[in-house]
Amino acid sequence: MSADFPILLLALCEPAKALSLSGVIARLKQEIPNARITLATSSASAELFQDDDLVDEIQAFDGPIFKLKALGSLSELSRRKWGLCVDIGPTLISRMMKAKTRFTLNPNDTAGVVEQVAAKLRLDAAEIAPGLRISPRREAGVRRLIDNGRGQGALIAMAPGASWLGRRWPTERFAVLATRLMRDDGPFANYRLLIIGGESERDTLQALRMATSRAQVMEISGEQNALSAFAALKHAAFFVGNDELWLHLAAAAGIPTFGLYGPSDEATAPLGGHVHTIRGPRSLADIQIIDPKLKQNVCHMLDLSIDRVAATIERYMAEHARP
């Protein structure tokens, strides 16, 4: 029997970036049957992998990684011998690790995590596209929620929240968009609206829920974590949202994904032909002229019209309608 091949994946970064490793994990397990994968990541990112039976060990860190408790765990990892260490942070921590092969993401490379890892491992980026694993129990629970006891009506998913006002498309425009798409004479009549967001976005979610009286509305937020949102997104016809974690989850779910962009770089958007970025007339460079550090507490999304978003969605979905 072959000895374990220990692999350390360092993803001490935000969940949207850590998500990029989900496809890499599956590919490593396929290529190296005796691989034993340890994932060191933030607590928020660890939630995405809690159902993943391909990950053998998760080390989750809260707050600064140089706190005493975190340093103890990192010290323990540094005493092990690793066959492969991949650091997508990137951090200096990977230098502490004893590894035969080491790969640290280059933050100055315009290529994203998936593209850089694919190049290093000599793989096609499509072979390591993100895709989370969820437990049958979670899938069944989410299925019951979205079926609503009747199993009726397809879903449109929207995530109107954003951690920064600058990249938050106005909630009232999401409401108008939902009504336009789902009205009786609209292209998605009789669809239901699935609203997704985190606990910190609850006010925004509630505003969309209250403004969309026409639709049968469901919500996944708060105690229902990001992994449950991913499970629900797999059942949606398509997704519309700002440049946040939910956009990346929708892309990983493999559904048509429409990202609303303003003060964000399309180069960081998820990969795939089913992912579409929509922006107004201004480029990121144009926005940075008035907000160089992208920190001003003003909305930079006002020039993205409802007509433009709706037209992009309607055109793509019509062209790719199932016979």
PDB file of N, CA, C and O in Angstrom, residues 63-115:
ATOM      1  N   GLY A  63      -9.196  35.848  12.491  1.00  0.00           N
ATOM      2  CA  GLY A  63      -8.428  37.057  12.757  1.00  0.00           C
ATOM      3  C   GLY A  63      -6.995  36.983  12.249  1.00  0.00           C
ATOM      4  O   GLY A  63      -6.653  36.155  11.394  1.00  0.00           O
ATOM      5  N   PRO A  64      -6.114  37.822  12.768  1.00  0.00           N
ATOM      6  CA  PRO A  64      -4.726  37.870  12.328  1.00  0.00           C
ATOM      7  C   PRO A  64      -4.027  36.520  12.514  1.00  0.00           C
ATOM      8  O   PRO A  64      -4.169  35.865  13.547  1.00  0.00           O
ATOM      9  N   ILE A  65      -3.271  36.119  11.517  1.00  0.00           N
ATOM     10  CA  ILE A  65      -2.611  34.814  11.578  1.00  0.00           C
ATOM     11  C   ILE A  65      -1.398  34.826  12.490  1.00  0.00           C
ATOM     12  O   ILE A  65      -0.828  33.763  12.775  1.00  0.00           O
ATOM     13  N   PHE A  66      -1.012  35.995  12.967  1.00  0.00           N
ATOM     14  CA  PHE A  66       0.142  36.055  13.849  1.00  0.00           C
ATOM     15  C   PHE A  66      -0.252  36.116  15.324  1.00  0.00           C
ATOM     16  O   PHE A  66       0.563  36.406  16.180  1.00  0.00           O
ATOM     17  N   LYS A  67      -1.526  35.844  15.624  1.00  0.00           N
ATOM     18  CA  LYS A  67      -1.936  35.706  17.010  1.00  0.00           C
ATOM     19  C   LYS A  67      -1.347  34.421  17.572  1.00  0.00           C
ATOM     20  O   LYS A  67      -1.028  33.488  16.839  1.00  0.00           O
ATOM     21  N   LEU A  68      -1.233  34.353  18.892  1.00  0.00           N
ATOM     22  CA  LEU A  68      -0.547  33.240  19.547  1.00  0.00           C
ATOM     23  C   LEU A  68      -1.133  31.890  19.153  1.00  0.00           C
ATOM     24  O   LEU A  68      -0.400  30.947  18.813  1.00  0.00           O
ATOM     25  N   LYS A  69      -2.466  31.773  19.174  1.00  0.00           N
ATOM     26  CA  LYS A  69      -3.102  30.496  18.854  1.00  0.00           C
ATOM     27  C   LYS A  69      -2.817  30.088  17.417  1.00  0.00           C
ATOM     28  O   LYS A  69      -2.509  28.925  17.132  1.00  0.00           O
ATOM     29  N   ALA A  70      -2.895  31.049  16.499  1.00  0.00           N
ATOM     30  CA  ALA A  70      -2.637  30.757  15.093  1.00  0.00           C
ATOM     31  C   ALA A  70      -1.184  30.358  14.881  1.00  0.00           C
ATOM     32  O   ALA A  70      -0.880  29.428  14.123  1.00  0.00           O
ATOM     33  N   LEU A  71      -0.277  31.048  15.544  1.00  0.00           N
ATOM     34  CA  LEU A  71       1.140  30.725  15.394  1.00  0.00           C
ATOM     35  C   LEU A  71       1.433  29.302  15.858  1.00  0.00           C
ATOM     36  O   LEU A  71       2.267  28.601  15.276  1.00  0.00           O
ATOM     37  N   GLY A  72       0.728  28.856  16.891  1.00  0.00           N
ATOM     38  CA  GLY A  72       0.923  27.493  17.357  1.00  0.00           C
ATOM     39  C   GLY A  72       0.521  26.479  16.309  1.00  0.00           C
ATOM     40  O   GLY A  72       1.233  25.493  16.062  1.00  0.00           O
ATOM     41  N   SER A  73      -0.616  26.707  15.653  1.00  0.00           N
ATOM     42  CA  SER A  73      -1.081  25.798  14.603  1.00  0.00           C
ATOM     43  C   SER A  73      -0.159  25.836  13.392  1.00  0.00           C
ATOM     44  O   SER A  73       0.164  24.797  12.806  1.00  0.00           O
ATOM     45  N   LEU A  74       0.281  27.023  13.026  1.00  0.00           N
ATOM     46  CA  LEU A  74       1.195  27.141  11.886  1.00  0.00           C
ATOM     47  C   LEU A  74       2.531  26.483  12.184  1.00  0.00           C
ATOM     48  O   LEU A  74       3.145  25.874  11.305  1.00  0.00           O
ATOM     49  N   SER A  75       2.973  26.596  13.420  1.00  0.00           N
ATOM     50  CA  SER A  75       4.227  25.948  13.811  1.00  0.00           C
ATOM     51  C   SER A  75       4.115  24.436  13.677  1.00  0.00           C
ATOM     52  O   SER A  75       5.044  23.764  13.212  1.00  0.00           O
ATOM     53  N   GLU A  76       2.951  23.913  14.066  1.00  0.00           N
ATOM     54  CA  GLU A  76       2.734  22.472  13.949  1.00  0.00           C
ATOM     55  C   GLU A  76       2.761  22.039  12.490  1.00  0.00           C
ATOM     56  O   GLU A  76       3.344  21.003  12.140  1.00  0.00           O
ATOM     57  N   LEU A  77       2.153  22.837  11.609  1.00  0.00           N
ATOM     58  CA  LEU A  77       2.183  22.520  10.179  1.00  0.00           C
ATOM     59  C   LEU A  77       3.597  22.581   9.622  1.00  0.00           C
ATOM     60  O   LEU A  77       3.974  21.799   8.744  1.00  0.00           O
ATOM     61  N   SER A  78       4.395  23.514  10.130  1.00  0.00           N
ATOM     62  CA  SER A  78       5.759  23.676   9.623  1.00  0.00           C
ATOM     63  C   SER A  78       6.663  22.511  10.020  1.00  0.00           C
ATOM     64  O   SER A  78       7.723  22.310   9.413  1.00  0.00           O
ATOM     65  N   ARG A  79       6.278  21.760  11.035  1.00  0.00           N
ATOM     66  CA  ARG A  79       7.090  20.610  11.441  1.00  0.00           C
ATOM     67  C   ARG A  79       6.825  19.368  10.596  1.00  0.00           C
ATOM     68  O   ARG A  79       7.584  18.404  10.653  1.00  0.00           O
ATOM     69  N   ARG A  80       5.772  19.395   9.818  1.00  0.00           N
ATOM     70  CA  ARG A  80       5.472  18.262   8.941  1.00  0.00           C
ATOM     71  C   ARG A  80       6.269  18.367   7.638  1.00  0.00           C
ATOM     72  O   ARG A  80       6.753  19.446   7.277  1.00  0.00           O
ATOM     73  N   LYS A  81       6.360  17.271   6.939  1.00  0.00           N
ATOM     74  CA  LYS A  81       7.022  17.251   5.633  1.00  0.00           C
ATOM     75  C   LYS A  81       5.948  17.108   4.556  1.00  0.00           C
ATOM     76  O   LYS A  81       5.165  16.161   4.575  1.00  0.00           O
ATOM     77  N   TRP A  82       5.934  18.065   3.643  1.00  0.00           N
ATOM     78  CA  TRP A  82       4.902  18.111   2.619  1.00  0.00           C
ATOM     79  C   TRP A  82       5.469  17.728   1.256  1.00  0.00           C
ATOM     80  O   TRP A  82       6.571  18.139   0.897  1.00  0.00           O
ATOM     81  N   GLY A  83       4.678  16.970   0.499  1.00  0.00           N
ATOM     82  CA  GLY A  83       5.076  16.665  -0.870  1.00  0.00           C
ATOM     83  C   GLY A  83       4.841  17.855  -1.779  1.00  0.00           C
ATOM     84  O   GLY A  83       5.599  18.111  -2.710  1.00  0.00           O
ATOM     85  N   LEU A  84       3.757  18.605  -1.485  1.00  0.00           N
ATOM     86  CA  LEU A  84       3.398  19.781  -2.276  1.00  0.00           C
ATOM     87  C   LEU A  84       2.788  20.824  -1.359  1.00  0.00           C
ATOM     88  O   LEU A  84       1.960  20.496  -0.509  1.00  0.00           O
ATOM     89  N   CYS A  85       3.203  22.067  -1.546  1.00  0.00           N
ATOM     90  CA  CYS A  85       2.613  23.188  -0.803  1.00  0.00           C
ATOM     91  C   CYS A  85       2.191  24.254  -1.819  1.00  0.00           C
ATOM     92  O   CYS A  85       3.017  24.712  -2.625  1.00  0.00           O
ATOM     93  N   VAL A  86       0.920  24.607  -1.796  1.00  0.00           N
ATOM     94  CA  VAL A  86       0.383  25.633  -2.689  1.00  0.00           C
ATOM     95  C   VAL A  86      -0.156  26.776  -1.829  1.00  0.00           C
ATOM     96  O   VAL A  86      -0.989  26.553  -0.956  1.00  0.00           O
ATOM     97  N   ASP A  87       0.319  27.977  -2.072  1.00  0.00           N
ATOM     98  CA  ASP A  87      -0.081  29.148  -1.286  1.00  0.00           C
ATOM     99  C   ASP A  87      -0.720  30.175  -2.214  1.00  0.00           C
ATOM    100  O   ASP A  87      -0.040  30.782  -3.036  1.00  0.00           O
ATOM    101  N   ILE A  88      -2.040  30.349  -2.094  1.00  0.00           N
ATOM    102  CA  ILE A  88      -2.716  31.305  -2.974  1.00  0.00           C
ATOM    103  C   ILE A  88      -2.970  32.629  -2.277  1.00  0.00           C
ATOM    104  O   ILE A  88      -3.593  33.522  -2.846  1.00  0.00           O
ATOM    105  N   GLY A  89      -2.523  32.778  -1.019  1.00  0.00           N
ATOM    106  CA  GLY A  89      -2.748  34.012  -0.253  1.00  0.00           C
ATOM    107  C   GLY A  89      -2.437  35.278  -1.028  1.00  0.00           C
ATOM    108  O   GLY A  89      -3.314  36.094  -1.250  1.00  0.00           O
ATOM    109  N   PRO A  90      -1.195  35.424  -1.533  1.00  0.00           N
ATOM    110  CA  PRO A  90      -0.049  34.637  -1.054  1.00  0.00           C
ATOM    111  C   PRO A  90       0.480  35.234   0.250  1.00  0.00           C
ATOM    112  O   PRO A  90       0.245  36.401   0.540  1.00  0.00           O
ATOM    113  N   THR A  91       1.158  34.411   1.035  1.00  0.00           N
ATOM    114  CA  THR A  91       1.722  34.865   2.300  1.00  0.00           C
ATOM    115  C   THR A  91       3.166  34.411   2.403  1.00  0.00           C
ATOM    116  O   THR A  91       3.644  33.617   1.592  1.00  0.00           O
ATOM    117  N   LEU A  92       3.844  34.904   3.426  1.00  0.00           N
ATOM    118  CA  LEU A  92       5.213  34.451   3.684  1.00  0.00           C
ATOM    119  C   LEU A  92       5.223  33.129   4.428  1.00  0.00           C
ATOM    120  O   LEU A  92       6.279  32.518   4.614  1.00  0.00           O
ATOM    121  N   ILE A  93       4.042  32.670   4.847  1.00  0.00           N
ATOM    122  CA  ILE A  93       3.952  31.461   5.658  1.00  0.00           C
ATOM    123  C   ILE A  93       4.460  30.236   4.909  1.00  0.00           C
ATOM    124  O   ILE A  93       5.041  29.328   5.499  1.00  0.00           O
ATOM    125  N   SER A  94       4.242  30.206   3.592  1.00  0.00           N
ATOM    126  CA  SER A  94       4.667  29.039   2.828  1.00  0.00           C
ATOM    127  C   SER A  94       6.176  28.809   2.933  1.00  0.00           C
ATOM    128  O   SER A  94       6.646  27.680   2.797  1.00  0.00           O
ATOM    129  N   ARG A  95       6.931  29.881   3.211  1.00  0.00           N
ATOM    130  CA  ARG A  95       8.382  29.723   3.357  1.00  0.00           C
ATOM    131  C   ARG A  95       8.747  28.942   4.618  1.00  0.00           C
ATOM    132  O   ARG A  95       9.851  28.413   4.740  1.00  0.00           O
ATOM    133  N   MET A  96       7.811  28.888   5.564  1.00  0.00           N
ATOM    134  CA  MET A  96       8.045  28.137   6.800  1.00  0.00           C
ATOM    135  C   MET A  96       7.891  26.631   6.593  1.00  0.00           C
ATOM    136  O   MET A  96       8.337  25.838   7.422  1.00  0.00           O
ATOM    137  N   MET A  97       7.234  26.252   5.505  1.00  0.00           N
ATOM    138  CA  MET A  97       6.869  24.858   5.310  1.00  0.00           C
ATOM    139  C   MET A  97       7.959  24.065   4.597  1.00  0.00           C
ATOM    140  O   MET A  97       8.574  24.545   3.660  1.00  0.00           O
ATOM    141  N   LYS A  98       8.175  22.844   5.055  1.00  0.00           N
ATOM    142  CA  LYS A  98       9.134  21.941   4.430  1.00  0.00           C
ATOM    143  C   LYS A  98       8.419  21.182   3.324  1.00  0.00           C
ATOM    144  O   LYS A  98       7.642  20.273   3.580  1.00  0.00           O
ATOM    145  N   ALA A  99       8.690  21.550   2.094  1.00  0.00           N
ATOM    146  CA  ALA A  99       7.970  20.956   0.975  1.00  0.00           C
ATOM    147  C   ALA A  99       8.918  20.613  -0.168  1.00  0.00           C
ATOM    148  O   ALA A  99       9.823  21.385  -0.486  1.00  0.00           O
ATOM    149  N   LYS A 100       8.685  19.438  -0.789  1.00  0.00           N
ATOM    150  CA  LYS A 100       9.488  19.050  -1.949  1.00  0.00           C
ATOM    151  C   LYS A 100       9.183  19.960  -3.134  1.00  0.00           C
ATOM    152  O   LYS A 100      10.073  20.342  -3.892  1.00  0.00           O
ATOM    153  N   THR A 101       7.918  20.291  -3.286  1.00  0.00           N
ATOM    154  CA  THR A 101       7.489  21.185  -4.365  1.00  0.00           C
ATOM    155  C   THR A 101       6.637  22.286  -3.758  1.00  0.00           C
ATOM    156  O   THR A 101       5.765  22.024  -2.934  1.00  0.00           O
ATOM    157  N   ARG A 102       6.904  23.512  -4.161  1.00  0.00           N
ATOM    158  CA  ARG A 102       6.207  24.655  -3.584  1.00  0.00           C
ATOM    159  C   ARG A 102       5.752  25.585  -4.710  1.00  0.00           C
ATOM    160  O   ARG A 102       6.470  25.834  -5.670  1.00  0.00           O
ATOM    161  N   PHE A 103       4.502  26.079  -4.584  1.00  0.00           N
ATOM    162  CA  PHE A 103       3.994  27.050  -5.545  1.00  0.00           C
ATOM    163  C   PHE A 103       3.289  28.162  -4.788  1.00  0.00           C
ATOM    164  O   PHE A 103       2.373  27.917  -4.010  1.00  0.00           O
ATOM    165  N   THR A 104       3.737  29.392  -5.007  1.00  0.00           N
ATOM    166  CA  THR A 104       3.131  30.565  -4.388  1.00  0.00           C
ATOM    167  C   THR A 104       2.565  31.454  -5.473  1.00  0.00           C
ATOM    168  O   THR A 104       3.246  31.769  -6.456  1.00  0.00           O
ATOM    169  N   LEU A 105       1.317  31.832  -5.313  1.00  0.00           N
ATOM    170  CA  LEU A 105       0.664  32.681  -6.298  1.00  0.00           C
ATOM    171  C   LEU A 105       1.431  33.991  -6.464  1.00  0.00           C
ATOM    172  O   LEU A 105       1.879  34.584  -5.483  1.00  0.00           O
ATOM    173  N   ASN A 106       1.560  34.431  -7.695  1.00  0.00           N
ATOM    174  CA  ASN A 106       2.218  35.712  -7.982  1.00  0.00           C
ATOM    175  C   ASN A 106       1.153  36.810  -8.007  1.00  0.00           C
ATOM    176  O   ASN A 106       0.340  36.868  -8.934  1.00  0.00           O
ATOM    177  N   PRO A 107       1.121  37.689  -7.004  1.00  0.00           N
ATOM    178  CA  PRO A 107       0.070  38.715  -6.937  1.00  0.00           C
ATOM    179  C   PRO A 107       0.178  39.747  -8.051  1.00  0.00           C
ATOM    180  O   PRO A 107      -0.791  40.474  -8.312  1.00  0.00           O
ATOM    181  N   ASN A 108       1.318  39.823  -8.714  1.00  0.00           N
ATOM    182  CA  ASN A 108       1.511  40.793  -9.790  1.00  0.00           C
ATOM    183  C   ASN A 108       1.148  40.230 -11.158  1.00  0.00           C
ATOM    184  O   ASN A 108       1.172  40.946 -12.155  1.00  0.00           O
ATOM    185  N   ASP A 109       0.830  38.957 -11.208  1.00  0.00           N
ATOM    186  CA  ASP A 109       0.424  38.315 -12.458  1.00  0.00           C
ATOM    187  C   ASP A 109      -1.051  38.639 -12.700  1.00  0.00           C
ATOM    188  O   ASP A 109      -1.880  38.523 -11.796  1.00  0.00           O
ATOM    189  N   THR A 110      -1.381  39.036 -13.919  1.00  0.00           N
ATOM    190  CA  THR A 110      -2.777  39.361 -14.228  1.00  0.00           C
ATOM    191  C   THR A 110      -3.652  38.113 -14.265  1.00  0.00           C
ATOM    192  O   THR A 110      -4.883  38.218 -14.175  1.00  0.00           O
ATOM    193  N   ALA A 111      -3.049  36.946 -14.379  1.00  0.00           N
ATOM    194  CA  ALA A 111      -3.823  35.701 -14.363  1.00  0.00           C
ATOM    195  C   ALA A 111      -4.334  35.429 -12.949  1.00  0.00           C
ATOM    196  O   ALA A 111      -3.685  35.770 -11.965  1.00  0.00           O
ATOM    197  N   GLY A 112      -5.483  34.809 -12.859  1.00  0.00           N
ATOM    198  CA  GLY A 112      -6.075  34.496 -11.571  1.00  0.00           C
ATOM    199  C   GLY A 112      -5.526  33.224 -10.965  1.00  0.00           C
ATOM    200  O   GLY A 112      -4.597  32.593 -11.501  1.00  0.00           O
ATOM    201  N   VAL A 113      -6.119  32.809  -9.855  1.00  0.00           N
ATOM    202  CA  VAL A 113      -5.660  31.611  -9.144  1.00  0.00           C
ATOM    203  C   VAL A 113      -5.727  30.383 -10.040  1.00  0.00           C
ATOM    204  O   VAL A 113      -4.752  29.637 -10.176  1.00  0.00           O
ATOM    205  N   VAL A 114      -6.869  30.150 -10.643  1.00  0.00           N
ATOM    206  CA  VAL A 114      -7.056  28.946 -11.459  1.00  0.00           C
ATOM    207  C   VAL A 114      -6.061  28.910 -12.610  1.00  0.00           C
ATOM    208  O   VAL A 114      -5.437  27.873 -12.881  1.00  0.00           O
ATOM    209  N   GLU A 115      -5.884  30.037 -13.272  1.00  0.00           N
ATOM    210  CA  GLU A 115      -4.978  30.076 -14.420  1.00  0.00           C
ATOM    211  C   GLU A 115      -3.528  29.849 -14.009  1.00  0.00           C
ATOM    212  O   GLU A 115      -2.787  29.121 -14.673  1.00  0.00           O
TER     213      GLU A 115
END
